[in-house]
Coordinates of C-alpha atoms in Angstrom, one line a residue:
X1 CA -29.2 -21.3 -46.7
X2 CA -32.0 -23.5 -45.4
X3 CA -30.5 -24.5 -42.0
X4 CA -27.2 -25.4 -40.5
X5 CA -26.9 -28.6 -42.6
X6 CA -26.0 -26.4 -45.5
X7 CA -23.1 -24.9 -43.6
X8 CA -20.1 -27.1 -43.0
X9 CA -18.9 -26.5 -39.4
X10 CA -15.9 -28.8 -39.7
X11 CA -13.4 -26.0 -40.1
X12 CA -15.2 -23.9 -37.5
X13 CA -14.9 -26.6 -34.9
X14 CA -11.3 -27.3 -35.8
X15 CA -10.5 -23.6 -35.5
X16 CA -11.9 -23.7 -32.0
X17 CA -10.0 -26.8 -31.1
X18 CA -6.7 -25.4 -32.5
X19 CA -7.0 -22.1 -30.6
X20 CA -8.8 -23.2 -27.4
X21 CA -5.7 -22.8 -25.2
X22 CA -5.4 -19.2 -26.3
X23 CA -9.1 -18.7 -25.8
X24 CA -8.8 -19.8 -22.2
X25 CA -6.0 -17.3 -21.8
X26 CA -8.3 -14.6 -23.1
X27 CA -10.9 -15.7 -20.6
X28 CA -8.3 -15.4 -17.8
X29 CA -7.4 -11.9 -19.0
X30 CA -11.0 -10.8 -19.3
X31 CA -11.7 -12.1 -15.7
X32 CA -8.6 -10.5 -14.2
X33 CA -10.1 -7.0 -13.4
X34 CA -12.8 -6.2 -10.8
X35 CA -15.7 -4.3 -12.3
X36 CA -18.0 -3.5 -9.4
X37 CA -21.0 -1.3 -10.1
X38 CA -22.1 -0.9 -6.5
X39 CA -18.6 0.2 -5.5
X40 CA -17.8 2.1 -8.7
X41 CA -14.6 0.1 -9.1
X42 CA -13.0 -0.8 -12.4
X43 CA -15.9 0.3 -14.7
X44 CA -13.8 2.3 -17.1
X45 CA -11.5 -0.8 -17.5
X46 CA -14.6 -2.9 -18.1
X47 CA -15.8 -0.7 -20.9
X48 CA -12.3 -0.7 -22.4
X49 CA -12.2 -4.5 -22.2
X50 CA -15.5 -4.9 -24.0
X51 CA -14.4 -2.4 -26.7
X52 CA -11.1 -4.3 -27.2
X53 CA -13.1 -7.5 -27.8
X54 CA -15.7 -6.2 -30.2
X55 CA -13.8 -3.7 -32.3
X56 CA -11.4 -6.3 -33.8
X57 CA -14.5 -8.2 -35.0
X58 CA -15.4 -5.2 -37.2
X59 CA -18.0 -3.9 -34.8
X60 CA -19.0 -0.3 -34.6
X61 CA -18.9 0.4 -30.9
X62 CA -20.6 3.3 -29.0
X63 CA -20.1 3.7 -25.3
X64 CA -23.1 5.7 -24.2
X65 CA -22.4 7.8 -21.1
X66 CA -24.8 7.9 -18.2
X67 CA -25.6 10.6 -15.7
X68 CA -24.1 10.7 -12.2
X69 CA -20.9 8.8 -13.1
X70 CA -22.8 5.6 -13.7
X71 CA -21.0 3.1 -15.9
X72 CA -21.6 3.5 -19.7
X73 CA -23.7 1.2 -21.7
X74 CA -21.9 -0.3 -24.7
X75 CA -23.9 -0.5 -27.9
X76 CA -22.3 -2.3 -30.9
X77 CA -23.3 -3.5 -34.4
X78 CA -21.6 -5.8 -36.9
X79 CA -22.4 -8.0 -39.8
X80 CA -25.2 -7.7 -42.4
X81 CA -28.2 -9.7 -43.5
X82 CA -32.0 -9.8 -43.7
X83 CA -32.3 -10.9 -40.1
X84 CA -31.0 -9.3 -36.9
X85 CA -30.1 -10.8 -33.6
X86 CA -29.6 -8.6 -30.5
X87 CA -27.2 -9.9 -27.9
X88 CA -27.4 -8.8 -24.2
X89 CA -24.6 -9.1 -21.7
X90 CA -23.1 -7.1 -18.8
X91 CA -19.5 -6.3 -17.8
X92 CA -20.1 -5.7 -14.1
X93 CA -19.7 -8.6 -11.6
X94 CA -20.6 -9.3 -8.0
X95 CA -18.1 -8.3 -5.2
X96 CA -15.8 -11.3 -4.4
X97 CA -16.3 -11.2 -0.6
X98 CA -15.9 -13.1 1.7
X99 CA -12.3 -13.5 0.3
X100 CA -11.3 -16.1 2.9
X101 CA -13.7 -18.6 1.4
X102 CA -12.0 -18.6 -2.0
X103 CA -9.6 -21.5 -2.7
X104 CA -7.7 -19.3 -5.2
X105 CA -7.6 -15.5 -5.7
X106 CA -11.0 -14.4 -7.2
X107 CA -9.5 -12.8 -10.3
X108 CA -6.7 -15.2 -11.0
X109 CA -8.5 -17.6 -13.4
X110 CA -7.2 -20.7 -11.7
X111 CA -7.9 -24.0 -13.5
X112 CA -8.5 -27.2 -11.4
X113 CA -9.9 -30.5 -12.6
X114 CA -11.2 -28.9 -15.8
X115 CA -13.0 -26.0 -14.0
X116 CA -12.0 -22.4 -14.4
X117 CA -12.4 -20.3 -11.2
X118 CA -12.9 -16.5 -11.2
X119 CA -15.4 -14.0 -10.1
X120 CA -17.8 -13.2 -12.9
X121 CA -16.8 -16.1 -15.2
X122 CA -20.2 -17.7 -15.0
X123 CA -22.1 -14.4 -14.6
X124 CA -21.4 -13.4 -17.2
X125 CA -17.9 -12.9 -18.6
X126 CA -17.8 -16.5 -20.0
X127 CA -21.1 -16.0 -21.8
X128 CA -19.9 -12.7 -23.4
X129 CA -16.6 -14.1 -24.5
X130 CA -18.0 -17.3 -25.9
X131 CA -20.1 -15.2 -28.2
X132 CA -17.1 -13.1 -29.2
X133 CA -15.0 -16.1 -29.9
X134 CA -17.7 -17.8 -31.9
X135 CA -17.9 -14.7 -34.2
X136 CA -14.2 -14.7 -34.6
X137 CA -14.2 -18.4 -35.4
X138 CA -17.1 -18.1 -37.9
X139 CA -15.3 -15.2 -39.8
X140 CA -12.0 -17.1 -39.8
X141 CA -13.3 -20.6 -40.8
X142 CA -16.6 -20.0 -42.7
X143 CA -16.8 -16.3 -43.8
X144 CA -19.1 -13.4 -43.3
X145 CA -21.7 -13.7 -40.6
X146 CA -25.0 -14.8 -42.0
X147 CA -27.0 -12.1 -40.2
X148 CA -26.6 -8.7 -38.5
X149 CA -25.7 -8.7 -34.8
X150 CA -26.4 -5.9 -32.4
X151 CA -25.1 -5.8 -28.9
X152 CA -26.1 -4.2 -25.6
X153 CA -23.5 -4.6 -22.8
X154 CA -24.3 -2.8 -19.6
X155 CA -22.4 -2.2 -16.4
X156 CA -25.1 -2.2 -13.8
X157 CA -26.9 -5.5 -14.1
X158 CA -25.6 -6.6 -10.6
X159 CA -27.2 -3.6 -9.0
X160 CA -30.6 -3.8 -10.8
X161 CA -29.9 -1.9 -14.0
X162 CA -31.2 1.4 -12.6
X163 CA -30.2 3.5 -15.7
X164 CA -31.0 1.1 -18.5
X165 CA -34.6 2.0 -19.2
X166 CA -34.0 5.4 -20.7
X167 CA -31.1 4.0 -22.8
X168 CA -33.4 1.4 -24.2
X169 CA -36.0 4.1 -25.0
X170 CA -33.5 6.6 -26.5
X171 CA -31.7 4.0 -28.6
X172 CA -34.6 1.8 -29.6
X173 CA -33.7 2.0 -33.3
X174 CA -30.1 0.8 -32.6
X175 CA -31.5 -2.1 -30.5
X176 CA -34.3 -3.2 -32.8
X177 CA -34.0 -6.8 -33.9
X178 CA -35.9 -9.9 -34.9
X179 CA -34.8 -11.7 -31.7
X180 CA -32.7 -11.3 -28.6
X181 CA -30.3 -13.8 -26.9
X182 CA -30.0 -13.0 -23.2
X183 CA -27.2 -14.0 -20.9
X184 CA -27.4 -16.3 -18.0
X185 CA -28.8 -19.7 -18.9
X186 CA -27.2 -22.8 -17.3
X187 CA -27.3 -26.5 -17.5
X188 CA -29.7 -28.4 -15.3
X189 CA -28.7 -30.5 -12.2
X190 CA -28.6 -33.5 -14.5
X191 CA -26.3 -31.8 -16.9
X192 CA -28.8 -31.2 -19.7
X193 CA -28.7 -28.2 -22.0
X194 CA -31.4 -25.7 -21.0
X195 CA -33.2 -22.9 -22.6
X196 CA -35.0 -20.4 -20.4
X197 CA -37.9 -18.3 -21.9
X198 CA -38.2 -15.6 -19.3
X199 CA -37.3 -14.1 -15.9
X200 CA -39.1 -13.0 -12.8
X201 CA -39.4 -9.4 -11.8
X202 CA -38.1 -8.0 -8.6
X203 CA -38.9 -5.4 -5.9
X204 CA -35.9 -4.8 -3.6
X205 CA -36.6 -2.8 -0.4
X206 CA -35.2 -2.0 2.9
X207 CA -37.4 -2.0 6.0
X208 CA -36.2 0.3 8.8
X209 CA -37.2 0.4 12.5
X210 CA -36.0 2.6 15.3
X211 CA -36.0 2.3 19.1
X212 CA -34.2 4.4 21.7
X213 CA -32.2 7.4 20.3
X214 CA -28.9 5.6 21.2
X215 CA -27.8 2.0 21.9
X216 CA -29.0 1.4 25.5
X217 CA -28.1 -1.0 28.3
X218 CA -30.0 -4.3 27.9
X219 CA -31.0 -4.1 31.5
X220 CA -33.9 -2.1 29.9
X221 CA -34.6 -4.9 27.5
X222 CA -38.0 -5.5 29.0
X223 CA -39.2 -1.9 28.7
X224 CA -37.4 -0.3 25.8
X225 CA -38.8 -0.8 22.3
X226 CA -36.3 -3.0 20.4
X227 CA -36.3 -2.3 16.7
X228 CA -34.9 -5.7 15.8
X229 CA -37.8 -7.4 17.5
X230 CA -40.1 -4.9 15.8
X231 CA -38.9 -6.0 12.4
X232 CA -38.9 -9.7 13.3
X233 CA -42.6 -9.4 14.3
X234 CA -43.5 -7.5 11.2
X235 CA -41.7 -10.0 8.9
X236 CA -43.5 -12.8 10.6
X237 CA -46.8 -11.4 9.1
X238 CA -45.5 -12.2 5.6
X239 CA -45.5 -16.0 6.3
X240 CA -48.3 -18.3 7.4
X241 CA -47.9 -21.1 9.8
X242 CA -46.7 -23.4 7.0
X243 CA -44.1 -20.9 5.8
X244 CA -46.0 -19.7 2.7
X245 CA -45.6 -16.1 1.5
X246 CA -48.8 -14.2 2.3
X247 CA -49.8 -10.6 1.7
X248 CA -53.1 -8.9 1.6
X249 CA -54.2 -8.6 -2.0
X250 CA -51.4 -10.7 -3.4
X251 CA -53.7 -12.9 -5.4
X252 CA -55.1 -9.9 -7.3
X253 CA -51.7 -9.1 -8.9
X254 CA -50.7 -12.6 -10.0
X255 CA -51.3 -14.2 -13.3
X256 CA -51.3 -18.1 -13.2
X257 CA -49.0 -20.0 -15.5
X258 CA -50.4 -20.6 -19.0
X259 CA -51.4 -24.0 -20.2
X260 CA -48.3 -24.1 -22.4
X261 CA -46.1 -23.2 -19.5
X262 CA -47.5 -26.0 -17.4
X263 CA -47.0 -28.4 -20.2
X264 CA -43.4 -27.3 -20.6
X265 CA -42.8 -27.6 -16.9
X266 CA -44.2 -31.1 -16.8
X267 CA -41.8 -32.1 -19.6
X268 CA -38.8 -30.8 -17.6
X269 CA -36.7 -33.5 -15.9
X270 CA -35.9 -32.8 -12.2
X271 CA -33.3 -34.6 -10.1
X272 CA -34.4 -33.6 -6.6
X273 CA -31.5 -35.3 -4.9
X274 CA -28.9 -33.6 -7.1
X275 CA -30.6 -30.3 -6.6
X276 CA -30.5 -30.6 -2.8
X277 CA -26.9 -31.7 -3.0
X278 CA -26.0 -28.4 -4.9
X279 CA -26.9 -26.5 -1.7
X280 CA -25.8 -29.1 0.8
X281 CA -29.3 -29.6 2.0
X282 CA -31.6 -32.5 2.9
X283 CA -34.9 -30.7 2.6
X284 CA -36.7 -27.7 1.0
X285 CA -38.6 -25.0 2.8
X286 CA -42.3 -25.4 3.5
X287 CA -42.0 -29.1 3.2
X288 CA -41.9 -29.0 -0.6
X289 CA -41.1 -32.2 -2.4
X290 CA -40.6 -33.6 -5.8
X291 CA -41.9 -31.7 -8.8
X292 CA -43.6 -29.2 -6.6
X293 CA -40.1 -27.8 -6.0
X294 CA -39.6 -27.2 -9.7
X295 CA -43.1 -25.6 -10.1
X296 CA -42.6 -23.3 -7.1
X297 CA -39.2 -22.1 -8.2
X298 CA -40.6 -21.0 -11.6
X299 CA -44.2 -19.9 -10.9
X300 CA -44.5 -18.8 -7.2
X301 CA -43.8 -15.2 -6.1
X302 CA -41.3 -14.9 -3.2
X303 CA -40.5 -12.8 -0.2
X304 CA -36.9 -13.2 0.7
X305 CA -34.8 -11.8 3.5
X306 CA -31.4 -11.0 1.9
X307 CA -29.8 -9.4 5.0
X308 CA -30.6 -8.3 8.6
X309 CA -28.6 -5.6 10.4
X310 CA -29.0 -4.5 14.0
X311 CA -27.0 -4.1 17.2
X312 CA -23.7 -5.8 17.9
X313 CA -22.3 -8.6 15.7
X314 CA -18.7 -8.8 16.8
X315 CA -16.9 -11.4 18.9
X316 CA -18.0 -11.9 22.4
X317 CA -20.9 -10.2 24.2
X318 CA -22.2 -6.7 24.2
X319 CA -25.4 -6.3 26.1
X320 CA -27.4 -3.6 24.4
X321 CA -30.9 -2.7 23.1
X322 CA -30.0 -1.5 19.6
X323 CA -31.3 1.9 18.5
X324 CA -31.9 0.9 14.9
X325 CA -32.6 -2.2 12.8
X326 CA -32.8 -2.7 9.0
X327 CA -33.7 -5.7 6.9
X328 CA -33.1 -6.0 3.1
X329 CA -35.7 -7.9 1.2
X330 CA -36.2 -9.0 -2.4
X331 CA -39.6 -10.0 -3.7
X332 CA -39.4 -12.0 -6.9
X333 CA -42.4 -11.2 -9.1
X334 CA -44.3 -13.4 -11.5
X335 CA -46.3 -12.2 -14.5
X336 CA -48.7 -9.3 -13.8
X337 CA -46.8 -8.4 -10.5
X338 CA -44.8 -5.2 -10.8
X339 CA -42.8 -3.1 -8.4
X340 CA -45.5 -0.5 -8.7
X341 CA -48.4 -2.7 -7.6
X342 CA -46.4 -4.6 -5.0
X343 CA -45.0 -1.6 -3.0
X344 CA -48.4 -0.2 -2.0
X345 CA -49.6 -3.8 -1.1
X346 CA -46.6 -4.2 1.2
X347 CA -47.2 -0.8 2.8
X348 CA -50.9 -1.5 3.3
X349 CA -50.2 -5.0 4.7
X350 CA -47.9 -3.6 7.4
X351 CA -50.2 -0.7 8.2
X352 CA -53.2 -2.9 8.8
X353 CA -51.2 -4.8 11.4
X354 CA -50.0 -1.7 13.2
X355 CA -46.6 -1.4 11.7
X356 CA -47.1 2.2 10.4
X357 CA -43.8 3.2 12.1
X358 CA -41.7 0.9 9.9
X359 CA -40.2 2.8 7.0
X360 CA -40.0 1.2 3.5
X361 CA -37.3 2.3 1.2
X362 CA -37.3 1.0 -2.4
X363 CA -33.8 0.2 -3.6
X364 CA -34.7 -1.3 -7.0
X365 CA -37.3 -2.8 -9.2
X366 CA -37.5 -5.0 -12.3
X367 CA -40.5 -6.3 -14.3
X368 CA -41.2 -10.0 -15.2
X369 CA -40.6 -10.9 -18.8
X370 CA -41.5 -13.9 -20.9
X371 CA -41.4 -15.3 -24.5
X372 CA -43.9 -18.1 -25.3
X373 CA -42.4 -21.6 -25.0
X374 CA -43.7 -22.5 -28.5
X375 CA -42.0 -19.5 -30.1
X376 CA -39.9 -20.1 -33.3
X377 CA -37.0 -18.6 -31.5
X378 CA -37.3 -21.3 -28.8
X379 CA -37.6 -24.1 -31.4
X380 CA -34.5 -22.8 -33.1
X381 CA -32.6 -22.6 -29.8
X382 CA -33.4 -26.2 -29.2
X383 CA -32.4 -27.2 -32.8
X384 CA -28.9 -25.7 -32.4
X385 CA -28.3 -27.8 -29.3
X386 CA -29.5 -30.9 -31.2
X387 CA -27.0 -30.1 -34.0
X388 CA -24.3 -30.5 -31.4
X389 CA -25.6 -34.0 -30.4
X390 CA -27.2 -33.0 -27.1
X391 CA -29.3 -36.0 -26.1
X392 CA -31.9 -33.9 -24.2
X393 CA -32.7 -30.2 -24.2
X394 CA -34.8 -28.7 -21.4
X395 CA -37.1 -25.7 -22.1
X396 CA -37.9 -23.8 -18.9
X397 CA -40.8 -21.4 -19.1
X398 CA -39.3 -18.9 -16.7
X399 CA -36.3 -18.5 -14.4
X400 CA -36.3 -17.8 -10.6
X401 CA -33.8 -15.0 -11.3
X402 CA -34.4 -11.5 -12.5
X403 CA -33.0 -9.0 -15.0
X404 CA -34.1 -6.1 -17.2
X405 CA -35.4 -8.4 -20.0
X406 CA -38.8 -6.7 -20.0
X407 CA -37.1 -3.6 -21.7
X408 CA -36.5 -5.9 -24.7
X409 CA -39.6 -8.2 -24.6
X410 CA -42.1 -5.6 -23.5
X411 CA -40.9 -2.1 -24.5
X412 CA -39.3 -3.2 -27.8
X413 CA -41.4 -6.3 -28.5
X414 CA -38.4 -8.6 -29.3
X415 CA -38.8 -12.3 -28.6
X416 CA -36.0 -13.2 -26.1
X417 CA -34.4 -16.4 -24.8
X418 CA -31.6 -17.4 -22.5
X419 CA -29.5 -20.2 -24.2
X420 CA -25.9 -21.5 -24.4
X421 CA -24.9 -20.1 -21.0
X422 CA -21.6 -21.5 -19.7
X423 CA -22.8 -22.0 -16.1
X424 CA -24.1 -25.0 -14.4
X425 CA -25.7 -25.7 -11.0
X426 CA -22.2 -26.2 -9.6
X427 CA -21.0 -22.8 -10.7
X428 CA -21.6 -21.0 -7.4
X429 CA -22.8 -17.8 -9.1
X430 CA -22.6 -14.8 -6.7
X431 CA -20.6 -17.0 -4.2
X432 CA -16.9 -17.7 -3.5
X433 CA -15.3 -20.1 -5.9
X434 CA -17.5 -19.2 -8.9
X435 CA -16.5 -21.4 -11.8
X436 CA -17.4 -23.0 -15.1
X437 CA -16.4 -26.2 -16.8
X438 CA -14.0 -25.4 -19.7
X439 CA -15.8 -28.1 -21.7
X440 CA -19.0 -26.1 -21.4
X441 CA -17.2 -23.0 -22.5
X442 CA -15.9 -24.7 -25.6
X443 CA -19.4 -26.1 -26.3
X444 CA -21.0 -22.7 -26.0
X445 CA -18.6 -21.3 -28.6
X446 CA -19.5 -24.1 -31.0
X447 CA -23.2 -23.5 -30.3
X448 CA -23.3 -19.8 -31.2
X449 CA -22.0 -20.4 -34.7
X450 CA -24.8 -22.9 -35.4
X451 CA -27.4 -20.7 -33.7
X452 CA -26.4 -17.8 -36.0
X453 CA -26.8 -19.9 -39.1
X454 CA -30.1 -21.3 -38.0
X455 CA -31.6 -17.9 -37.2
X456 CA -30.4 -16.5 -40.5
X457 CA -32.5 -19.2 -42.3
X458 CA -35.7 -18.5 -40.4

């Protein structure tokens, strides 16, 4: 087989068309159960659901238990051939709260105007199922798979994959492959197919401050140390007057984007008005405009406040000086930044400014990961979209999001891309009313069959 042109996909596409209604029902069933890693809810059911999808394909499935009651990692293998593709997915999802902001129950799989609504459908149950359904269609309409597939499906991606590193090391031989297809890509604001070549890393921390040993009357607000103010003042040192992220020594742990990355970014279309509309905004932070927004989203490190908790937050008034305050922060890391080199920089930055009393607690950490934009894997990913008649395919050097991709690209040395995700910028990933277009779901199923055939021919 030289490329997909020597494989006739007519019967493959017809199989998908003929069975698409039942495929949507499978998606509804797959999305019907909460699988929440942080709350330890539904994880056994998540493993059982993945096993029930993979084993009928002929896959050999191994659910690897983890210590401390952590959700198992599912490893699977099927097919045969000279080349091997590793697929990465996760079966855990974000919590659905706040429930009152959903227009339909979060696990109901409601369909409205061609969109399918359910928690986890975009991140990433729709991705996982589209791959399963493509394999089923390929076997039914064409024959044996043209390459070997290996699968890694974890249950802790939404809490930072804290137990995945030892699994990747201990099962390296079962994961070894020529390439890896990650989950999570999406269409652009303009609706173009998009391939993403990497992810940022992440350092997730809590900062804690204390004041009086109990919540005190706010009549003492002028004399009692207020831990909320203490954190506000400390946080302000991480921004300059223009709102830029600043930290002592930050420039020493950042690699600038490569010439190839800059060239790829320059070739990316960017609809600023549509991007702003996605978030209901009329401006970006720091006065960013035009293509500087696109560049910053991919290549700049970030310091984000994810949550702030202190004092009274209920209805009405309660006049107190709180005794404690805590802020949750995530730092998105570009190449060369790591959790290990950023944590001491943060500590030293605060200490130099007199904030030695603020406690830093590391909650999680992930490394940046990247595959070169001119990799044969990237070119093949583009070609599979062109086979489907996509008028334009966007190649993004890196995503603003994070994940444990470095375990595959760095530790195992496997080129990795994110492609054929079912999400779009309207999918509201991690938010109420998460959804996908069913047309995108069908197209992803069609894509994977062509992608398998093209990879087998490399």
